[in-house]
Structure formats: C-alpha cells, structure tokens
Tab-separated table of N, CA, C and O in Angstrom:
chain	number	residue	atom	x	y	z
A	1	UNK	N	77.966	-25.159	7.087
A	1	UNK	CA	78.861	-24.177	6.496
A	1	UNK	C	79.951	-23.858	7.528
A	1	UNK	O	79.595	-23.764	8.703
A	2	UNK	N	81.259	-23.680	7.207
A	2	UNK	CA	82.111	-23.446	8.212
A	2	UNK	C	82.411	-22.096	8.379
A	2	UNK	O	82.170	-21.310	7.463
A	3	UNK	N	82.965	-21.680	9.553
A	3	UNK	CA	83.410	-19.846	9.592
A	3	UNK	C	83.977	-19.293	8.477
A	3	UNK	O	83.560	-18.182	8.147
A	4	UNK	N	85.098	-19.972	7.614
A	4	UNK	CA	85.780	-19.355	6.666
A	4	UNK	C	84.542	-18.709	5.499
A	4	UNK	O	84.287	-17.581	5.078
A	5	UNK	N	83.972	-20.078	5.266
A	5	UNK	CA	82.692	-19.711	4.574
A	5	UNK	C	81.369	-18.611	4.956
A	5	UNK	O	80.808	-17.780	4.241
A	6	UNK	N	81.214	-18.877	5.953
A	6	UNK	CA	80.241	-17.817	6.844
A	6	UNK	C	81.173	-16.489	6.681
A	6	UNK	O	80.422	-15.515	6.736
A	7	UNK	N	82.129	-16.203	6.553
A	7	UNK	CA	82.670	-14.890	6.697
A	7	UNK	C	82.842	-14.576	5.472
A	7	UNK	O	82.895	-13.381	5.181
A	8	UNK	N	83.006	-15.845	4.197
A	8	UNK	CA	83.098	-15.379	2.559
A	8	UNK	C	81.800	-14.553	2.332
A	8	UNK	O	81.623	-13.409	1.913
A	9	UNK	N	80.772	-15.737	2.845
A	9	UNK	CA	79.465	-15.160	2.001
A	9	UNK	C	78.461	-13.707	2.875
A	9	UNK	O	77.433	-13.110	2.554
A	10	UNK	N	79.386	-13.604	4.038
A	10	UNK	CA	78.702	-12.194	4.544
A	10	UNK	C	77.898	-12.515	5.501
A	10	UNK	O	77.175	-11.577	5.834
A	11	UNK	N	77.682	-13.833	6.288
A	11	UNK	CA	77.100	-13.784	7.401
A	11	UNK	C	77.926	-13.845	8.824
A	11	UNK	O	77.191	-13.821	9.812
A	12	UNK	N	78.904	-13.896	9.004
A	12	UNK	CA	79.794	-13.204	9.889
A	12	UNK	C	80.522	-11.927	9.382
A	12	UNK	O	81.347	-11.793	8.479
A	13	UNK	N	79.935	-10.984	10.282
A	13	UNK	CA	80.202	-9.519	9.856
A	13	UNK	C	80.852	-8.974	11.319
A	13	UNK	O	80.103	-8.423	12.125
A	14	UNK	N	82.319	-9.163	11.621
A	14	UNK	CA	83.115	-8.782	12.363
A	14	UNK	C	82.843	-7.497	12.783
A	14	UNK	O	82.535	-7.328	13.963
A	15	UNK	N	82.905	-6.492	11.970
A	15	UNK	CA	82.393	-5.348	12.653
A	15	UNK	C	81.548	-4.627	13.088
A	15	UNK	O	81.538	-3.631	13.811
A	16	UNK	N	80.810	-5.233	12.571
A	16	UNK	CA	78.765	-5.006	13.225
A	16	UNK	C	79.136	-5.901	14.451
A	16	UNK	O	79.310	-5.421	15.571
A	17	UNK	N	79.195	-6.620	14.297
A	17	UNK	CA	79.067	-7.993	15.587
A	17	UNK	C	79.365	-8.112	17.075
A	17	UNK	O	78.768	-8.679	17.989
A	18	UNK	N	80.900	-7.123	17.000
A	18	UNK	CA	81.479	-7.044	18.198
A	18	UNK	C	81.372	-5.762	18.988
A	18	UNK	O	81.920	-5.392	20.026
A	19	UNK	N	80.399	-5.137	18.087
A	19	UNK	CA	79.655	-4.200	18.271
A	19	UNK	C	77.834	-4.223	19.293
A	19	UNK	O	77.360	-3.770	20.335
A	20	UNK	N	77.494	-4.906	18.338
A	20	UNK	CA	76.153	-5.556	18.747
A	20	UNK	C	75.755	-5.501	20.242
A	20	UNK	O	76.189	-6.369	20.999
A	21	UNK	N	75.032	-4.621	20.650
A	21	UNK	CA	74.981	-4.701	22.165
A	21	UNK	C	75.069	-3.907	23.021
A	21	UNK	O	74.428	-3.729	24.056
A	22	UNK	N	76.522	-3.033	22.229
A	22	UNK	CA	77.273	-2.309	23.163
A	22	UNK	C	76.740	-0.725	23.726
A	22	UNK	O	76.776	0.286	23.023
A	23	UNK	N	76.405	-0.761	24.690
A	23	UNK	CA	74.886	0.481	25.114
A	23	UNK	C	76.515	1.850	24.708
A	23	UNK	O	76.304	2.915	24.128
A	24	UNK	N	77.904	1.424	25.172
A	24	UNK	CA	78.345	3.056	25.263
A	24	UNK	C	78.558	3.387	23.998
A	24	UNK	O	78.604	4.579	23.695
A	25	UNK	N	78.754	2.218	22.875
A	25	UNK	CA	78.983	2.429	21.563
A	25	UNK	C	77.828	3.087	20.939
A	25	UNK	O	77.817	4.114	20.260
A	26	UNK	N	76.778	2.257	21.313
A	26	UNK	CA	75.597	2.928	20.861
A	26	UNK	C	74.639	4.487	21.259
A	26	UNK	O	73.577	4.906	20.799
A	27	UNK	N	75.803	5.182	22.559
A	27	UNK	CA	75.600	6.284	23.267
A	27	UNK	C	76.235	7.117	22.243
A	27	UNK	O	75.823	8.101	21.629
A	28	UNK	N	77.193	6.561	22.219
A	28	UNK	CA	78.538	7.884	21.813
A	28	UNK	C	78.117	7.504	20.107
A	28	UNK	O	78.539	8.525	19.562
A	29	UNK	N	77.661	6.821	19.222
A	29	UNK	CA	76.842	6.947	18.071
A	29	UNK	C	75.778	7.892	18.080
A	29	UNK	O	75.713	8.646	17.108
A	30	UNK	N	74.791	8.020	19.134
A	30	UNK	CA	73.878	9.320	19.254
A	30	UNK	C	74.175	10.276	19.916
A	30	UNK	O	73.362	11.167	20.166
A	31	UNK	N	75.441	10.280	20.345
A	31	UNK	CA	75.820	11.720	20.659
A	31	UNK	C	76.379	12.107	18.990
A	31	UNK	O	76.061	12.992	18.196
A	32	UNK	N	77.251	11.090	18.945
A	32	UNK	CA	77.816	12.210	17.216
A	32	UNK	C	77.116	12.624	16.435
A	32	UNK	O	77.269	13.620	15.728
A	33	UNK	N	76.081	11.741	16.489
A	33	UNK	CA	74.828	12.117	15.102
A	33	UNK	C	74.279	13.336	15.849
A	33	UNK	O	74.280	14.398	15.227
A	34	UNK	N	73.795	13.320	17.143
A	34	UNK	CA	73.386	14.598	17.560
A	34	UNK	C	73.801	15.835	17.150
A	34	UNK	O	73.219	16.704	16.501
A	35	UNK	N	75.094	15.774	17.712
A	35	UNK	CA	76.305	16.913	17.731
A	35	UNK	C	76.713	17.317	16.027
A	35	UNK	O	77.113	18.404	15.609
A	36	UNK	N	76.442	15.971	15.197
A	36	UNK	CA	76.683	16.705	13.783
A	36	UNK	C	75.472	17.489	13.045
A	36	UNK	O	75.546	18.256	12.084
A	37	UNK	N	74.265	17.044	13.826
A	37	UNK	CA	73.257	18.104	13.236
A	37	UNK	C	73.347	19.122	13.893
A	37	UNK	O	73.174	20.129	13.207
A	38	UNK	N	73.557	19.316	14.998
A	38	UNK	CA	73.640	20.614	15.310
A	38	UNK	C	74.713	21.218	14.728
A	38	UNK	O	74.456	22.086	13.894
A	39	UNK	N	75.832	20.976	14.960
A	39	UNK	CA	76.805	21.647	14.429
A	39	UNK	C	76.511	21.948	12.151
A	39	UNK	O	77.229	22.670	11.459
A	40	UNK	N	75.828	21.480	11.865
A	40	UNK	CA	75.631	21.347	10.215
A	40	UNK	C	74.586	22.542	10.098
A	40	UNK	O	74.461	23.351	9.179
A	41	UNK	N	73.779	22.413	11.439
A	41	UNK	CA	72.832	23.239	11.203
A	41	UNK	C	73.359	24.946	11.102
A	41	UNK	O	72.677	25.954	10.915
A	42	UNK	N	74.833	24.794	11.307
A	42	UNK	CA	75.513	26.500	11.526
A	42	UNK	C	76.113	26.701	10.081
A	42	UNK	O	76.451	27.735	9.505
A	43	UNK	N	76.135	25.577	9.739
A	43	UNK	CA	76.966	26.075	8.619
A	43	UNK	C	76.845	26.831	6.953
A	43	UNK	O	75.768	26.721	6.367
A	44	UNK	N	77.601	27.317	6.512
A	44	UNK	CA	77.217	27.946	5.243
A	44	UNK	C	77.645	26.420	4.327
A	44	UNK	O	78.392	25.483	4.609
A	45	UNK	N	76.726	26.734	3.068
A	45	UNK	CA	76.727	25.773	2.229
A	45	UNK	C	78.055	25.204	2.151
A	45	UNK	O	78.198	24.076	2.621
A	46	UNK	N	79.573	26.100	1.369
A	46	UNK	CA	80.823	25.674	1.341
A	46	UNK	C	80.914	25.359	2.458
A	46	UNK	O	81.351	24.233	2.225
A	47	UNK	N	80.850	25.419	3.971
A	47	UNK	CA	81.522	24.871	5.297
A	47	UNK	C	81.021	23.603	4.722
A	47	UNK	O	81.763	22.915	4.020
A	48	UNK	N	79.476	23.164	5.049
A	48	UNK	CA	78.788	22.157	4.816
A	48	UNK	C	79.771	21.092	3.620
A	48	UNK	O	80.084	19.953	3.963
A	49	UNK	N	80.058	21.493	2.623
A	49	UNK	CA	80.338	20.483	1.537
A	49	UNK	C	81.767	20.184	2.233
A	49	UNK	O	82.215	19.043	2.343
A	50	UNK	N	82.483	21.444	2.727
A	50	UNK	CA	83.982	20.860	3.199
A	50	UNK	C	83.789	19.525	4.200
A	50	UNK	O	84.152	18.355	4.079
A	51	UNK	N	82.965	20.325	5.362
A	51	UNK	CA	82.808	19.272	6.365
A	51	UNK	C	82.444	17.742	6.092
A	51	UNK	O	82.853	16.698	6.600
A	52	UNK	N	81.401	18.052	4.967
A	52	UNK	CA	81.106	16.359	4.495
A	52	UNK	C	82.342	15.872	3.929
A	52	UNK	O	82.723	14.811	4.424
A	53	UNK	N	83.123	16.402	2.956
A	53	UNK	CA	84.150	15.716	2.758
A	53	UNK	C	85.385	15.265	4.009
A	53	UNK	O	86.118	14.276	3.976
A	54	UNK	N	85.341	16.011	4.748
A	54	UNK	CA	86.090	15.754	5.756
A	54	UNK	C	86.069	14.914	6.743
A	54	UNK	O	86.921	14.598	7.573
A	55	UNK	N	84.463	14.423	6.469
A	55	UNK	CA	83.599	13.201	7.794
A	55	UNK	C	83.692	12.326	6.889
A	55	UNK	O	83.863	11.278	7.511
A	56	UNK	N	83.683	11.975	5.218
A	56	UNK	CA	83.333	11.203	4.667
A	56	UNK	C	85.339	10.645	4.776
A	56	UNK	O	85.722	9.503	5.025
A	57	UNK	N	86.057	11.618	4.557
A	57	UNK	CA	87.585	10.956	4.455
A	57	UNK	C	88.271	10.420	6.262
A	57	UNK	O	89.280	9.752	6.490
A	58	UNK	N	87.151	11.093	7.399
A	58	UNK	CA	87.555	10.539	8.469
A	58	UNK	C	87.189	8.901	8.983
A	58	UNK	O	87.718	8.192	9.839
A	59	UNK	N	85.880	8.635	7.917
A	59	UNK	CA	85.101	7.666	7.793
A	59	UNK	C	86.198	6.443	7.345
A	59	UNK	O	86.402	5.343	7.861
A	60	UNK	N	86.749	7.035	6.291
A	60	UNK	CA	87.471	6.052	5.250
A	60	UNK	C	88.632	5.527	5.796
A	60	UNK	O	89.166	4.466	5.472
A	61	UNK	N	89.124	6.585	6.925
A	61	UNK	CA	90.180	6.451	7.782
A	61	UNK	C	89.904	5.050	8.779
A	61	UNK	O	90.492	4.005	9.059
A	62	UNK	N	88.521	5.802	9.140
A	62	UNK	CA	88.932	4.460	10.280
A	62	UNK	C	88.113	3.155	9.546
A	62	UNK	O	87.379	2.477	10.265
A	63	UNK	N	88.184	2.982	8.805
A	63	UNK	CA	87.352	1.501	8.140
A	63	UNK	C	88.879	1.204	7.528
A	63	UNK	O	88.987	0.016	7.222
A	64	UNK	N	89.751	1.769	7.344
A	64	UNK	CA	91.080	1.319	6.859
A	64	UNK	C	91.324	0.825	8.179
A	64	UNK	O	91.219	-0.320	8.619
A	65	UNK	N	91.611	1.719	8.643
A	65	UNK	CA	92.205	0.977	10.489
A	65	UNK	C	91.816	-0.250	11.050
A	65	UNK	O	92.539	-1.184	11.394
A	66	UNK	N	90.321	-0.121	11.116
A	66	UNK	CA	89.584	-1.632	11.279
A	66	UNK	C	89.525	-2.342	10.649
A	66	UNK	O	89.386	-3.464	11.136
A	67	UNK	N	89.577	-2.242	9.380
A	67	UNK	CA	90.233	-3.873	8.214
A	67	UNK	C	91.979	-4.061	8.985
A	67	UNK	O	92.090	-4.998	9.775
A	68	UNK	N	92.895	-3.423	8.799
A	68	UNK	CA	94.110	-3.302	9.557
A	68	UNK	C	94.140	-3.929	10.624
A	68	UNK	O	94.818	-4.952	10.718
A	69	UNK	N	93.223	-3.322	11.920
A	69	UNK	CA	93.199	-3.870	13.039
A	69	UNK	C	93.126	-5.486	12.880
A	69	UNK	O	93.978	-6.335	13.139
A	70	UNK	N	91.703	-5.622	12.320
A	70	UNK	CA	90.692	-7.062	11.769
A	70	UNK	C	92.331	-7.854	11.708
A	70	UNK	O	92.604	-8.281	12.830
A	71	UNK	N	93.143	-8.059	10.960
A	71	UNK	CA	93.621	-8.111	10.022
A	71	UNK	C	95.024	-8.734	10.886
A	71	UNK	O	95.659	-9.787	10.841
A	72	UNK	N	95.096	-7.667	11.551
A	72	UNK	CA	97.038	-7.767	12.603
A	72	UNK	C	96.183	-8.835	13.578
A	72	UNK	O	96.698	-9.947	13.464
A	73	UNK	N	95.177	-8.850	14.393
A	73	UNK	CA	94.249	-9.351	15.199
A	73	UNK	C	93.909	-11.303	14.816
A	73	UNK	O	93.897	-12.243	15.611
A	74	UNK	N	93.707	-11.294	13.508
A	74	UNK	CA	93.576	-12.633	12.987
A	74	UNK	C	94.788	-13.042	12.644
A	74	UNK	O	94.808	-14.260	12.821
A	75	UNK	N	96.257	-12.502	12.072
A	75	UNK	CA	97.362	-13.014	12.576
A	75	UNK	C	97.911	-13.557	13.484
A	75	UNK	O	98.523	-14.621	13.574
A	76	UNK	N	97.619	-12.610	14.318
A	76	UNK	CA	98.597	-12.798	15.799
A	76	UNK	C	98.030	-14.296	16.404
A	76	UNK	O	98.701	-15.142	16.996
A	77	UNK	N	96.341	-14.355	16.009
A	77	UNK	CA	95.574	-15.489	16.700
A	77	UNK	C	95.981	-16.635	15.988
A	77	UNK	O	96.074	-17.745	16.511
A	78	UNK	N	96.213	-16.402	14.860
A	78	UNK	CA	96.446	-17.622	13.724
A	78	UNK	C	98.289	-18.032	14.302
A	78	UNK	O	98.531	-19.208	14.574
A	79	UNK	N	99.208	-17.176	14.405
A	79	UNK	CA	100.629	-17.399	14.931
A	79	UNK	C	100.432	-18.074	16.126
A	79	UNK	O	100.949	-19.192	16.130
A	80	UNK	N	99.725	-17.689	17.361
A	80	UNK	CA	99.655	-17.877	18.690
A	80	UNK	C	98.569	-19.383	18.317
A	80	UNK	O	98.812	-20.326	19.070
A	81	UNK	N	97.718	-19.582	17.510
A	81	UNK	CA	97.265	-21.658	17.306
A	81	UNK	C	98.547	-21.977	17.239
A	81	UNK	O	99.087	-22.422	18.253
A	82	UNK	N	99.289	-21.814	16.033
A	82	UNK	CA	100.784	-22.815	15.085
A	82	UNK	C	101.554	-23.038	16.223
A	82	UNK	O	102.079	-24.114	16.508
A	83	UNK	N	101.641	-21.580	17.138
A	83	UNK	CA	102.780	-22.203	18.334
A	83	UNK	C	102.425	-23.401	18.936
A	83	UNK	O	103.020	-24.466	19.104
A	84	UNK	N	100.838	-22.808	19.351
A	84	UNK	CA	100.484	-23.724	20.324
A	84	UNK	C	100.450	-25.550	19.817
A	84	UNK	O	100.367	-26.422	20.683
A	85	UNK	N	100.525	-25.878	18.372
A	85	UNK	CA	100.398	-26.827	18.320
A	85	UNK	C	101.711	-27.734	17.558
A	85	UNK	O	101.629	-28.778	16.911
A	86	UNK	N	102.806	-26.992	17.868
A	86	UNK	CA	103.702	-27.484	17.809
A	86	UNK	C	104.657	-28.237	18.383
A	86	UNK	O	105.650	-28.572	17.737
C-alpha cells in the first residue's frame, strides 16, 4: 500500500503521530486535564455549560489550524520536490 493510500484509509494519522512520544506534550496534556477539573470543580452549572462551550469552540479552533498547518506544510514540501527536480 503506498502513503497516499495509508493516509486515505486512516493508517497514517499525522496528528497523533508526530505527537507519539512526546513526554512535554504529554505533561502539558495532564496538566490541562488537571487544571480543568479543578477549575470545573468551582463552577456553577451556567459557568460550567459556558465553559464547555468555550473549550469545545477552542478545540475546533485549533484542529482548524492543524488541518491548515497539515496542509501549508505538505505544500511547501510538495513545491520545494518540483523545484528540486527540475
């Protein structure tokens, strides 16, 4: 199976991947989860529903960014082959 294919059918998963490993990524992941139960644990029900909407639209933010990023990232690499093989 080739990469194009491996990345159609979901077994290259770019953003898990380059991830995979990473002890500070995986620090600063249990600090937030930490820090959001505590902080959830203060809140009144309406804070609570705002805040989820507000983590759930900060969420959406950056998974836009990182398809984006993904995205300008596999250009530039795909422009910078064509030069090179011209």
């Amino acid at each position: 199976m080739t990469a194009l294919e491996n990345l159609w059918y979901g077994n290259i998963r770019p953003v898990e991947e380059y991830l995979d490993g990473n002890a500070e990524y995986r620090n600063l992941l249990r600090l937030v989860g930490n820090n959001r139960e505590k902080f959830e644990a203060t809140l009144s029900p309406e804070q609570a529903e705002l805040f989820e909407k507000f983590y759930t639209a900060v969420n959406e933010m950056n998974s836009v960014s990182e398809a984006a990023a993904f995205k300008y990232g596999f250009n530039l690499a795909f422009g910078l082959l064509t030069e090179t093989t011209e």
